[in-house]
Amino acid sequence: MKDLQAPYPVSEAEQGFFRERGYIKLKNVLPPELIDRYRNEITRVVLERNPLLQKPMSERTTYEKAFVQVTNLWRQNEVVREFVFSEKLAGIAAQLMGVRGVRLYHDQALYKEPSGGITPWHADQYYWPLSNPNTCTVWVPLQATPLPLGPLAFSSRSHTVEIGRGLAISDESEQLIQESLAAQNFEYDEGPFDLGEVSYHYGWTFHRAGPNVSDIPRAVMTIIYMEDGIKVTDLTREEHHADRDAFLPGTKTGDPAATEMNPLLYRT
Ligand SMILES: O=C(O)CCC(=O)C(=O)O
């Protein structure tokens, strides 16, 4: 699968866009045949792990309605591991953030089912006990994703503000962060994704997604990168404990975030 390893030079304009706005969408990063192959395998793992699919939508919380979430698929499936270890995707992350190397924080599949709800406004790094802002996620839709499927949407430049960073994904975060971003006149970038198009966003960029009002699942794979050398911080939120145990096992405050769960995926 050379398309997963081929270098993808990121232009200075693209790096500037990402660092100023906190996100970027890039077209034609992955070819359709490659996405088909990995979609089948990723979907198989999601169905095997089946975390929520039995629970009726009407009985779920807002978080549970947003998506079925399965993490660290690379640990259980060799084919998905090839995808998560893509040097192309990791190299783009390193170039965008302007760092020499990136490690894996974790991967996750996010399937928004038909009739799945909104993904409320949030910033991911709320959950992560990591010592600096050089973290980002690549969001890879596994089909073309027009508005009815609930593509990821971003608040441009919002990684620069601290208001709202203390809110977990919830009805409250949707309302309060929306009000705060509107008051600051940040641009809202909500658009479809073509097949092969992917986005990257910083851990502190506020983002959300609409509901899935189509009749097919919105299948998405994500990979979360952190700068090589980033450290584990104090666990100041309840959620930090779960993340440290799951994704940084055995570490304590001040340790490098570099366990066997966090392989180096790219280095210049
Ligand atoms: O896929 C979604 O609806 C949300 C994705 C997200 O929040 C993320 O990848 O950080």
PDB file of C-alpha atoms and ligand atoms in Angstrom:
ATOM      1  CA  MET A   1       0.000   0.000   0.000  1.00  0.00           C
ATOM      2  CA  LYS A   2       2.457   2.627  -1.198  1.00  0.00           C
ATOM      3  CA  ASP A   3      -0.244   5.311  -1.096  1.00  0.00           C
ATOM      4  CA  LEU A   4      -0.139   5.136   2.695  1.00  0.00           C
ATOM      5  CA  GLN A   5       3.621   5.691   2.812  1.00  0.00           C
ATOM      6  CA  ALA A   6       4.280   8.116  -0.060  1.00  0.00           C
ATOM      7  CA  PRO A   7       5.529  11.499   1.143  1.00  0.00           C
ATOM      8  CA  TYR A   8       2.967  14.303   0.945  1.00  0.00           C
ATOM      9  CA  PRO A   9       4.733  17.665   0.929  1.00  0.00           C
ATOM     10  CA  VAL A  10       2.654  20.267   2.745  1.00  0.00           C
ATOM     11  CA  SER A  11       3.097  23.761   1.273  1.00  0.00           C
ATOM     12  CA  GLU A  12       4.007  26.797   3.363  1.00  0.00           C
ATOM     13  CA  ALA A  13       0.567  28.238   2.627  1.00  0.00           C
ATOM     14  CA  GLU A  14      -1.073  25.078   4.002  1.00  0.00           C
ATOM     15  CA  GLN A  15       1.134  25.131   7.111  1.00  0.00           C
ATOM     16  CA  GLY A  16       0.262  28.810   7.633  1.00  0.00           C
ATOM     17  CA  PHE A  17      -3.450  28.117   7.203  1.00  0.00           C
ATOM     18  CA  PHE A  18      -3.350  25.296   9.764  1.00  0.00           C
ATOM     19  CA  ARG A  19      -1.392  27.224  12.366  1.00  0.00           C
ATOM     20  CA  GLU A  20      -3.521  30.377  12.012  1.00  0.00           C
ATOM     21  CA  ARG A  21      -6.914  28.737  11.783  1.00  0.00           C
ATOM     22  CA  GLY A  22      -6.317  25.607  13.833  1.00  0.00           C
ATOM     23  CA  TYR A  23      -7.529  23.170  11.165  1.00  0.00           C
ATOM     24  CA  ILE A  24      -7.209  22.358   7.467  1.00  0.00           C
ATOM     25  CA  LYS A  25      -9.054  20.241   4.918  1.00  0.00           C
ATOM     26  CA  LEU A  26      -6.895  18.568   2.230  1.00  0.00           C
ATOM     27  CA  LYS A  27      -8.349  16.939  -0.900  1.00  0.00           C
ATOM     28  CA  ASN A  28      -7.111  13.797  -2.691  1.00  0.00           C
ATOM     29  CA  VAL A  29      -4.880  12.613   0.130  1.00  0.00           C
ATOM     30  CA  LEU A  30      -6.004   8.972  -0.183  1.00  0.00           C
ATOM     31  CA  PRO A  31      -7.238   7.183  -3.341  1.00  0.00           C
ATOM     32  CA  PRO A  32     -10.781   5.691  -3.373  1.00  0.00           C
ATOM     33  CA  GLU A  33      -9.615   2.030  -3.756  1.00  0.00           C
ATOM     34  CA  LEU A  34      -7.473   2.344  -0.659  1.00  0.00           C
ATOM     35  CA  ILE A  35     -10.331   3.826   1.354  1.00  0.00           C
ATOM     36  CA  ASP A  36     -12.644   0.983   0.232  1.00  0.00           C
ATOM     37  CA  ARG A  37     -10.181  -1.630   1.419  1.00  0.00           C
ATOM     38  CA  TYR A  38      -9.719  -0.111   4.863  1.00  0.00           C
ATOM     39  CA  ARG A  39     -13.384   0.836   5.307  1.00  0.00           C
ATOM     40  CA  ASN A  40     -14.343  -2.846   5.089  1.00  0.00           C
ATOM     41  CA  GLU A  41     -11.775  -3.884   7.687  1.00  0.00           C
ATOM     42  CA  ILE A  42     -12.413  -0.957  10.060  1.00  0.00           C
ATOM     43  CA  THR A  43     -16.178  -1.587   9.895  1.00  0.00           C
ATOM     44  CA  ARG A  44     -15.601  -5.248  10.726  1.00  0.00           C
ATOM     45  CA  VAL A  45     -13.719  -4.296  13.909  1.00  0.00           C
ATOM     46  CA  VAL A  46     -16.382  -1.723  14.889  1.00  0.00           C
ATOM     47  CA  LEU A  47     -19.105  -4.360  14.539  1.00  0.00           C
ATOM     48  CA  GLU A  48     -17.059  -6.916  16.509  1.00  0.00           C
ATOM     49  CA  ARG A  49     -16.471  -4.497  19.396  1.00  0.00           C
ATOM     50  CA  ASN A  50     -20.118  -3.340  19.143  1.00  0.00           C
ATOM     51  CA  PRO A  51     -20.008  -0.879  22.051  1.00  0.00           C
ATOM     52  CA  LEU A  52     -23.430   0.753  21.690  1.00  0.00           C
ATOM     53  CA  LEU A  53     -25.178  -0.655  18.686  1.00  0.00           C
ATOM     54  CA  GLN A  54     -27.711  -2.601  20.752  1.00  0.00           C
ATOM     55  CA  LYS A  55     -28.909   0.411  22.722  1.00  0.00           C
ATOM     56  CA  PRO A  56     -31.940   2.214  21.215  1.00  0.00           C
ATOM     57  CA  MET A  57     -31.229   5.825  20.201  1.00  0.00           C
ATOM     58  CA  SER A  58     -34.008   7.102  22.474  1.00  0.00           C
ATOM     59  CA  GLU A  59     -32.220   5.683  25.559  1.00  0.00           C
ATOM     60  CA  ARG A  60     -28.811   7.188  24.799  1.00  0.00           C
ATOM     61  CA  THR A  61     -27.134  10.306  26.204  1.00  0.00           C
ATOM     62  CA  THR A  62     -26.224  13.151  23.843  1.00  0.00           C
ATOM     63  CA  TYR A  63     -22.647  11.812  23.743  1.00  0.00           C
ATOM     64  CA  GLU A  64     -23.851   8.291  22.927  1.00  0.00           C
ATOM     65  CA  LYS A  65     -26.176   9.552  20.198  1.00  0.00           C
ATOM     66  CA  ALA A  66     -23.303  11.395  18.503  1.00  0.00           C
ATOM     67  CA  PHE A  67     -21.310   8.331  17.448  1.00  0.00           C
ATOM     68  CA  VAL A  68     -20.245   4.772  18.106  1.00  0.00           C
ATOM     69  CA  GLN A  69     -16.637   5.124  19.286  1.00  0.00           C
ATOM     70  CA  VAL A  70     -14.078   2.316  19.124  1.00  0.00           C
ATOM     71  CA  THR A  71     -10.481   3.050  20.124  1.00  0.00           C
ATOM     72  CA  ASN A  72      -7.084   1.552  19.343  1.00  0.00           C
ATOM     73  CA  LEU A  73      -8.173  -0.697  16.517  1.00  0.00           C
ATOM     74  CA  TRP A  74      -4.477  -1.012  15.570  1.00  0.00           C
ATOM     75  CA  ARG A  75      -3.929  -3.274  18.565  1.00  0.00           C
ATOM     76  CA  GLN A  76      -6.427  -5.818  17.318  1.00  0.00           C
ATOM     77  CA  ASN A  77      -6.198  -5.915  13.536  1.00  0.00           C
ATOM     78  CA  GLU A  78      -3.084  -6.055  11.341  1.00  0.00           C
ATOM     79  CA  VAL A  79      -4.742  -4.433   8.335  1.00  0.00           C
ATOM     80  CA  VAL A  80      -5.991  -1.483  10.364  1.00  0.00           C
ATOM     81  CA  ARG A  81      -2.514  -1.232  11.898  1.00  0.00           C
ATOM     82  CA  GLU A  82      -1.076  -0.550   8.405  1.00  0.00           C
ATOM     83  CA  PHE A  83      -3.523   2.313   8.066  1.00  0.00           C
ATOM     84  CA  VAL A  84      -2.813   3.830  11.483  1.00  0.00           C
ATOM     85  CA  PHE A  85       0.943   3.561  10.874  1.00  0.00           C
ATOM     86  CA  SER A  86       0.661   5.526   7.605  1.00  0.00           C
ATOM     87  CA  GLU A  87       3.801   7.624   7.224  1.00  0.00           C
ATOM     88  CA  LYS A  88       1.977   9.848   4.791  1.00  0.00           C
ATOM     89  CA  LEU A  89      -0.750  10.809   7.304  1.00  0.00           C
ATOM     90  CA  ALA A  90       1.719  11.133  10.198  1.00  0.00           C
ATOM     91  CA  GLY A  91       4.156  13.147   8.045  1.00  0.00           C
ATOM     92  CA  ILE A  92       1.411  15.627   7.189  1.00  0.00           C
ATOM     93  CA  ALA A  93       0.657  16.023  10.920  1.00  0.00           C
ATOM     94  CA  ALA A  94       4.332  16.725  11.690  1.00  0.00           C
ATOM     95  CA  GLN A  95       4.658  19.257   8.854  1.00  0.00           C
ATOM     96  CA  LEU A  96       1.444  21.068   9.808  1.00  0.00           C
ATOM     97  CA  MET A  97       2.469  21.363  13.467  1.00  0.00           C
ATOM     98  CA  GLY A  98       6.084  22.147  12.563  1.00  0.00           C
ATOM     99  CA  VAL A  99       7.570  19.389  14.733  1.00  0.00           C
ATOM    100  CA  ARG A 100      10.316  16.850  13.994  1.00  0.00           C
ATOM    101  CA  GLY A 101       8.427  13.758  14.980  1.00  0.00           C
ATOM    102  CA  VAL A 102       5.002  12.538  16.028  1.00  0.00           C
ATOM    103  CA  ARG A 103       3.814   9.659  18.194  1.00  0.00           C
ATOM    104  CA  LEU A 104       0.455   7.976  18.313  1.00  0.00           C
ATOM    105  CA  TYR A 105      -1.803   9.030  21.187  1.00  0.00           C
ATOM    106  CA  HIS A 106      -4.511   6.662  20.014  1.00  0.00           C
ATOM    107  CA  ASP A 107      -6.725   5.889  17.037  1.00  0.00           C
ATOM    108  CA  GLN A 108     -10.499   5.822  17.000  1.00  0.00           C
ATOM    109  CA  ALA A 109     -13.332   4.929  14.656  1.00  0.00           C
ATOM    110  CA  LEU A 110     -16.314   7.276  14.934  1.00  0.00           C
ATOM    111  CA  TYR A 111     -19.446   5.950  13.255  1.00  0.00           C
ATOM    112  CA  LYS A 112     -22.446   8.259  13.262  1.00  0.00           C
ATOM    113  CA  GLU A 113     -25.414   6.003  12.646  1.00  0.00           C
ATOM    114  CA  PRO A 114     -28.472   7.010  10.596  1.00  0.00           C
ATOM    115  CA  SER A 115     -30.562   9.108  13.026  1.00  0.00           C
ATOM    116  CA  GLY A 116     -27.397   9.726  15.103  1.00  0.00           C
ATOM    117  CA  GLY A 117     -27.390  13.140  16.787  1.00  0.00           C
ATOM    118  CA  ILE A 118     -25.092  16.138  16.712  1.00  0.00           C
ATOM    119  CA  THR A 119     -21.532  16.024  17.979  1.00  0.00           C
ATOM    120  CA  PRO A 120     -21.609  18.976  20.412  1.00  0.00           C
ATOM    121  CA  TRP A 121     -18.954  21.699  20.329  1.00  0.00           C
ATOM    122  CA  HIS A 122     -15.799  20.681  22.169  1.00  0.00           C
ATOM    123  CA  ALA A 123     -11.985  20.730  22.118  1.00  0.00           C
ATOM    124  CA  ASP A 124     -10.313  17.325  22.368  1.00  0.00           C
ATOM    125  CA  GLN A 125      -7.404  18.327  24.555  1.00  0.00           C
ATOM    126  CA  TYR A 126      -9.852  18.807  27.441  1.00  0.00           C
ATOM    127  CA  TYR A 127      -9.561  15.009  27.804  1.00  0.00           C
ATOM    128  CA  TRP A 128      -5.798  14.642  27.363  1.00  0.00           C
ATOM    129  CA  PRO A 129      -3.175  14.992  30.120  1.00  0.00           C
ATOM    130  CA  LEU A 130      -0.512  16.264  27.704  1.00  0.00           C
ATOM    131  CA  SER A 131       1.931  19.081  28.311  1.00  0.00           C
ATOM    132  CA  ASN A 132       1.751  21.249  25.190  1.00  0.00           C
ATOM    133  CA  PRO A 133      -0.642  22.152  22.352  1.00  0.00           C
ATOM    134  CA  ASN A 134       1.228  20.211  19.661  1.00  0.00           C
ATOM    135  CA  THR A 135      -1.417  17.548  19.250  1.00  0.00           C
ATOM    136  CA  CYS A 136      -3.720  16.991  16.303  1.00  0.00           C
ATOM    137  CA  THR A 137      -6.243  14.610  14.827  1.00  0.00           C
ATOM    138  CA  VAL A 138      -6.602  13.473  11.244  1.00  0.00           C
ATOM    139  CA  TRP A 139     -10.298  12.880  10.507  1.00  0.00           C
ATOM    140  CA  VAL A 140     -10.652  10.468   7.582  1.00  0.00           C
ATOM    141  CA  PRO A 141     -14.178   9.955   6.217  1.00  0.00           C
ATOM    142  CA  LEU A 142     -14.534   6.489   4.698  1.00  0.00           C
ATOM    143  CA  GLN A 143     -17.162   7.622   2.162  1.00  0.00           C
ATOM    144  CA  ALA A 144     -17.964  10.941   0.528  1.00  0.00           C
ATOM    145  CA  THR A 145     -19.555  12.946   3.346  1.00  0.00           C
ATOM    146  CA  PRO A 146     -22.120  15.535   2.288  1.00  0.00           C
ATOM    147  CA  LEU A 147     -23.934  17.680   4.880  1.00  0.00           C
ATOM    148  CA  PRO A 148     -26.773  15.199   5.614  1.00  0.00           C
ATOM    149  CA  LEU A 149     -24.213  12.680   7.004  1.00  0.00           C
ATOM    150  CA  GLY A 150     -22.813  15.127   9.574  1.00  0.00           C
ATOM    151  CA  PRO A 151     -19.291  16.074   8.403  1.00  0.00           C
ATOM    152  CA  LEU A 152     -16.858  17.596  10.905  1.00  0.00           C
ATOM    153  CA  ALA A 153     -17.100  21.410  11.153  1.00  0.00           C
ATOM    154  CA  PHE A 154     -14.610  23.851  12.652  1.00  0.00           C
ATOM    155  CA  SER A 155     -14.501  27.210  14.346  1.00  0.00           C
ATOM    156  CA  SER A 156     -11.651  28.940  12.566  1.00  0.00           C
ATOM    157  CA  ARG A 157      -8.949  30.437  14.884  1.00  0.00           C
ATOM    158  CA  SER A 158     -10.710  29.083  17.974  1.00  0.00           C
ATOM    159  CA  HIS A 159      -7.577  27.246  19.191  1.00  0.00           C
ATOM    160  CA  THR A 160      -6.349  30.652  20.360  1.00  0.00           C
ATOM    161  CA  VAL A 161      -9.058  31.180  23.003  1.00  0.00           C
ATOM    162  CA  GLU A 162      -9.355  29.580  26.407  1.00  0.00           C
ATOM    163  CA  ILE A 163     -13.064  30.192  27.085  1.00  0.00           C
ATOM    164  CA  GLY A 164     -14.896  26.876  26.875  1.00  0.00           C
ATOM    165  CA  ARG A 165     -11.814  24.681  27.289  1.00  0.00           C
ATOM    166  CA  GLY A 166     -13.153  23.341  30.580  1.00  0.00           C
ATOM    167  CA  LEU A 167     -16.275  21.774  29.070  1.00  0.00           C
ATOM    168  CA  ALA A 168     -16.757  18.095  28.252  1.00  0.00           C
ATOM    169  CA  ILE A 169     -18.871  17.017  25.256  1.00  0.00           C
ATOM    170  CA  SER A 170     -22.460  17.686  26.363  1.00  0.00           C
ATOM    171  CA  ASP A 171     -25.597  19.745  25.740  1.00  0.00           C
ATOM    172  CA  GLU A 172     -23.969  22.388  27.909  1.00  0.00           C
ATOM    173  CA  SER A 173     -20.795  22.529  25.764  1.00  0.00           C
ATOM    174  CA  GLU A 174     -22.917  22.837  22.610  1.00  0.00           C
ATOM    175  CA  GLN A 175     -24.747  25.849  23.978  1.00  0.00           C
ATOM    176  CA  LEU A 176     -22.029  27.689  25.911  1.00  0.00           C
ATOM    177  CA  ILE A 177     -19.231  27.233  23.384  1.00  0.00           C
ATOM    178  CA  GLN A 178     -21.587  28.218  20.545  1.00  0.00           C
ATOM    179  CA  GLU A 179     -22.421  31.460  22.368  1.00  0.00           C
ATOM    180  CA  SER A 180     -18.789  32.198  23.115  1.00  0.00           C
ATOM    181  CA  LEU A 181     -17.623  31.550  19.528  1.00  0.00           C
ATOM    182  CA  ALA A 182     -20.469  33.597  18.068  1.00  0.00           C
ATOM    183  CA  ALA A 183     -19.587  36.509  20.364  1.00  0.00           C
ATOM    184  CA  GLN A 184     -16.025  36.409  18.982  1.00  0.00           C
ATOM    185  CA  ASN A 185     -17.190  36.275  15.354  1.00  0.00           C
ATOM    186  CA  PHE A 186     -15.091  33.254  14.490  1.00  0.00           C
ATOM    187  CA  GLU A 187     -15.820  31.850  11.035  1.00  0.00           C
ATOM    188  CA  TYR A 188     -17.729  28.549  11.032  1.00  0.00           C
ATOM    189  CA  ASP A 189     -16.438  26.132   8.396  1.00  0.00           C
ATOM    190  CA  GLU A 190     -19.080  23.499   7.757  1.00  0.00           C
ATOM    191  CA  GLY A 191     -18.758  21.816   4.405  1.00  0.00           C
ATOM    192  CA  PRO A 192     -18.924  18.414   2.725  1.00  0.00           C
ATOM    193  CA  PHE A 193     -15.901  16.119   2.382  1.00  0.00           C
ATOM    194  CA  ASP A 194     -15.128  14.470  -0.965  1.00  0.00           C
ATOM    195  CA  LEU A 195     -13.941  10.880  -0.985  1.00  0.00           C
ATOM    196  CA  GLY A 196     -10.177  11.050  -0.343  1.00  0.00           C
ATOM    197  CA  GLU A 197     -10.383  14.395   1.457  1.00  0.00           C
ATOM    198  CA  VAL A 198      -9.253  14.515   5.114  1.00  0.00           C
ATOM    199  CA  SER A 199      -9.022  17.190   7.790  1.00  0.00           C
ATOM    200  CA  TYR A 200      -6.505  17.909  10.537  1.00  0.00           C
ATOM    201  CA  HIS A 201      -7.327  19.919  13.656  1.00  0.00           C
ATOM    202  CA  TYR A 202      -5.333  20.894  16.742  1.00  0.00           C
ATOM    203  CA  GLY A 203      -6.318  19.439  20.115  1.00  0.00           C
ATOM    204  CA  TRP A 204      -7.518  22.881  21.237  1.00  0.00           C
ATOM    205  CA  THR A 205      -9.560  23.769  18.127  1.00  0.00           C
ATOM    206  CA  PHE A 206     -13.286  23.842  18.800  1.00  0.00           C
ATOM    207  CA  HIS A 207     -15.264  21.623  16.440  1.00  0.00           C
ATOM    208  CA  ARG A 208     -18.646  19.931  16.157  1.00  0.00           C
ATOM    209  CA  ALA A 209     -20.711  17.946  13.638  1.00  0.00           C
ATOM    210  CA  GLY A 210     -24.354  17.967  12.577  1.00  0.00           C
ATOM    211  CA  PRO A 211     -26.672  14.960  12.923  1.00  0.00           C
ATOM    212  CA  ASN A 212     -26.782  12.110  10.420  1.00  0.00           C
ATOM    213  CA  VAL A 213     -30.127  12.594   8.667  1.00  0.00           C
ATOM    214  CA  SER A 214     -29.251  10.205   5.816  1.00  0.00           C
ATOM    215  CA  ASP A 215     -30.003   6.491   5.713  1.00  0.00           C
ATOM    216  CA  ILE A 216     -26.376   5.288   5.716  1.00  0.00           C
ATOM    217  CA  PRO A 217     -23.809   5.313   8.534  1.00  0.00           C
ATOM    218  CA  ARG A 218     -21.149   8.032   8.485  1.00  0.00           C
ATOM    219  CA  ALA A 219     -18.017   5.894   8.802  1.00  0.00           C
ATOM    220  CA  VAL A 220     -14.905   7.795   9.938  1.00  0.00           C
ATOM    221  CA  MET A 221     -11.445   6.739  11.087  1.00  0.00           C
ATOM    222  CA  THR A 222      -9.269   9.092  13.100  1.00  0.00           C
ATOM    223  CA  ILE A 223      -5.649   9.044  14.245  1.00  0.00           C
ATOM    224  CA  ILE A 224      -4.494  11.305  17.056  1.00  0.00           C
ATOM    225  CA  TYR A 225      -0.876  12.492  16.981  1.00  0.00           C
ATOM    226  CA  MET A 226       1.265  14.223  19.577  1.00  0.00           C
ATOM    227  CA  GLU A 227       4.672  15.825  19.262  1.00  0.00           C
ATOM    228  CA  ASP A 228       7.491  13.409  20.049  1.00  0.00           C
ATOM    229  CA  GLY A 229       8.812  14.636  23.412  1.00  0.00           C
ATOM    230  CA  ILE A 230       5.490  15.791  24.862  1.00  0.00           C
ATOM    231  CA  LYS A 231       5.087  14.942  28.561  1.00  0.00           C
ATOM    232  CA  VAL A 232       2.335  13.575  30.775  1.00  0.00           C
ATOM    233  CA  THR A 233       0.862  16.305  33.003  1.00  0.00           C
ATOM    234  CA  ASP A 234      -0.879  16.236  36.380  1.00  0.00           C
ATOM    235  CA  LEU A 235      -4.280  14.622  36.156  1.00  0.00           C
ATOM    236  CA  THR A 236      -6.438  17.664  36.826  1.00  0.00           C
ATOM    237  CA  ARG A 237      -9.741  16.316  35.470  1.00  0.00           C
ATOM    238  CA  GLU A 238     -11.596  13.118  36.161  1.00  0.00           C
ATOM    239  CA  GLU A 239     -11.387  12.235  32.444  1.00  0.00           C
ATOM    240  CA  HIS A 240      -7.570  12.461  32.534  1.00  0.00           C
ATOM    241  CA  HIS A 241      -7.428   9.335  34.688  1.00  0.00           C
ATOM    242  CA  ALA A 242      -9.249   7.209  32.133  1.00  0.00           C
ATOM    243  CA  ASP A 243      -7.112   8.571  29.291  1.00  0.00           C
ATOM    244  CA  ARG A 244      -3.834   8.044  31.153  1.00  0.00           C
ATOM    245  CA  ASP A 245      -4.798   4.475  32.044  1.00  0.00           C
ATOM    246  CA  ALA A 246      -5.972   3.605  28.537  1.00  0.00           C
ATOM    247  CA  PHE A 247      -3.451   5.438  26.359  1.00  0.00           C
ATOM    248  CA  LEU A 248      -0.393   6.165  28.545  1.00  0.00           C
ATOM    249  CA  PRO A 249      -0.341   3.159  30.858  1.00  0.00           C
ATOM    250  CA  GLY A 250       2.208   3.117  33.676  1.00  0.00           C
ATOM    251  CA  THR A 251       3.221   6.767  33.269  1.00  0.00           C
ATOM    252  CA  LYS A 252       3.280   9.475  35.924  1.00  0.00           C
ATOM    253  CA  THR A 253       3.467  13.262  35.833  1.00  0.00           C
ATOM    254  CA  GLY A 254       6.505  14.493  33.908  1.00  0.00           C
ATOM    255  CA  ASP A 255       7.187  11.236  32.065  1.00  0.00           C
ATOM    256  CA  PRO A 256       7.519  11.342  28.278  1.00  0.00           C
ATOM    257  CA  ALA A 257       4.278  10.255  26.617  1.00  0.00           C
ATOM    258  CA  ALA A 258       6.076   7.407  24.892  1.00  0.00           C
ATOM    259  CA  THR A 259       4.838   4.019  26.097  1.00  0.00           C
ATOM    260  CA  GLU A 260       4.512   0.934  23.902  1.00  0.00           C
ATOM    261  CA  MET A 261       1.006   2.237  23.137  1.00  0.00           C
ATOM    262  CA  ASN A 262       2.550   5.370  21.617  1.00  0.00           C
ATOM    263  CA  PRO A 263       4.804   4.307  18.743  1.00  0.00           C
ATOM    264  CA  LEU A 264       6.787   6.906  16.846  1.00  0.00           C
ATOM    265  CA  LEU A 265       4.917   7.192  13.542  1.00  0.00           C
ATOM    266  CA  TYR A 266       7.087   9.766  11.801  1.00  0.00           C
ATOM    267  CA  ARG A 267      10.428  11.490  12.265  1.00  0.00           C
ATOM    268  CA  THR A 268      12.192  13.876   9.857  1.00  0.00           C
TER     269      THR A 268
HETATM  270  O1  LIG B   1     -16.709  12.597  14.166  1.00  0.00           O
HETATM  271  C1  LIG B   1     -17.274  13.363  14.935  1.00  0.00           C
HETATM  272  O2  LIG B   1     -18.491  13.580  14.899  1.00  0.00           O
HETATM  273  C2  LIG B   1     -16.466  14.093  15.964  1.00  0.00           C
HETATM  274  C3  LIG B   1     -15.009  13.921  15.743  1.00  0.00           C
HETATM  275  C4  LIG B   1     -14.157  14.577  16.755  1.00  0.00           C
HETATM  276  O3  LIG B   1     -14.607  15.239  17.654  1.00  0.00           O
HETATM  277  C5  LIG B   1     -12.701  14.406  16.626  1.00  0.00           C
HETATM  278  O4  LIG B   1     -12.236  13.620  15.800  1.00  0.00           O
HETATM  279  O5  LIG B   1     -11.973  15.071  17.388  1.00  0.00           O
END
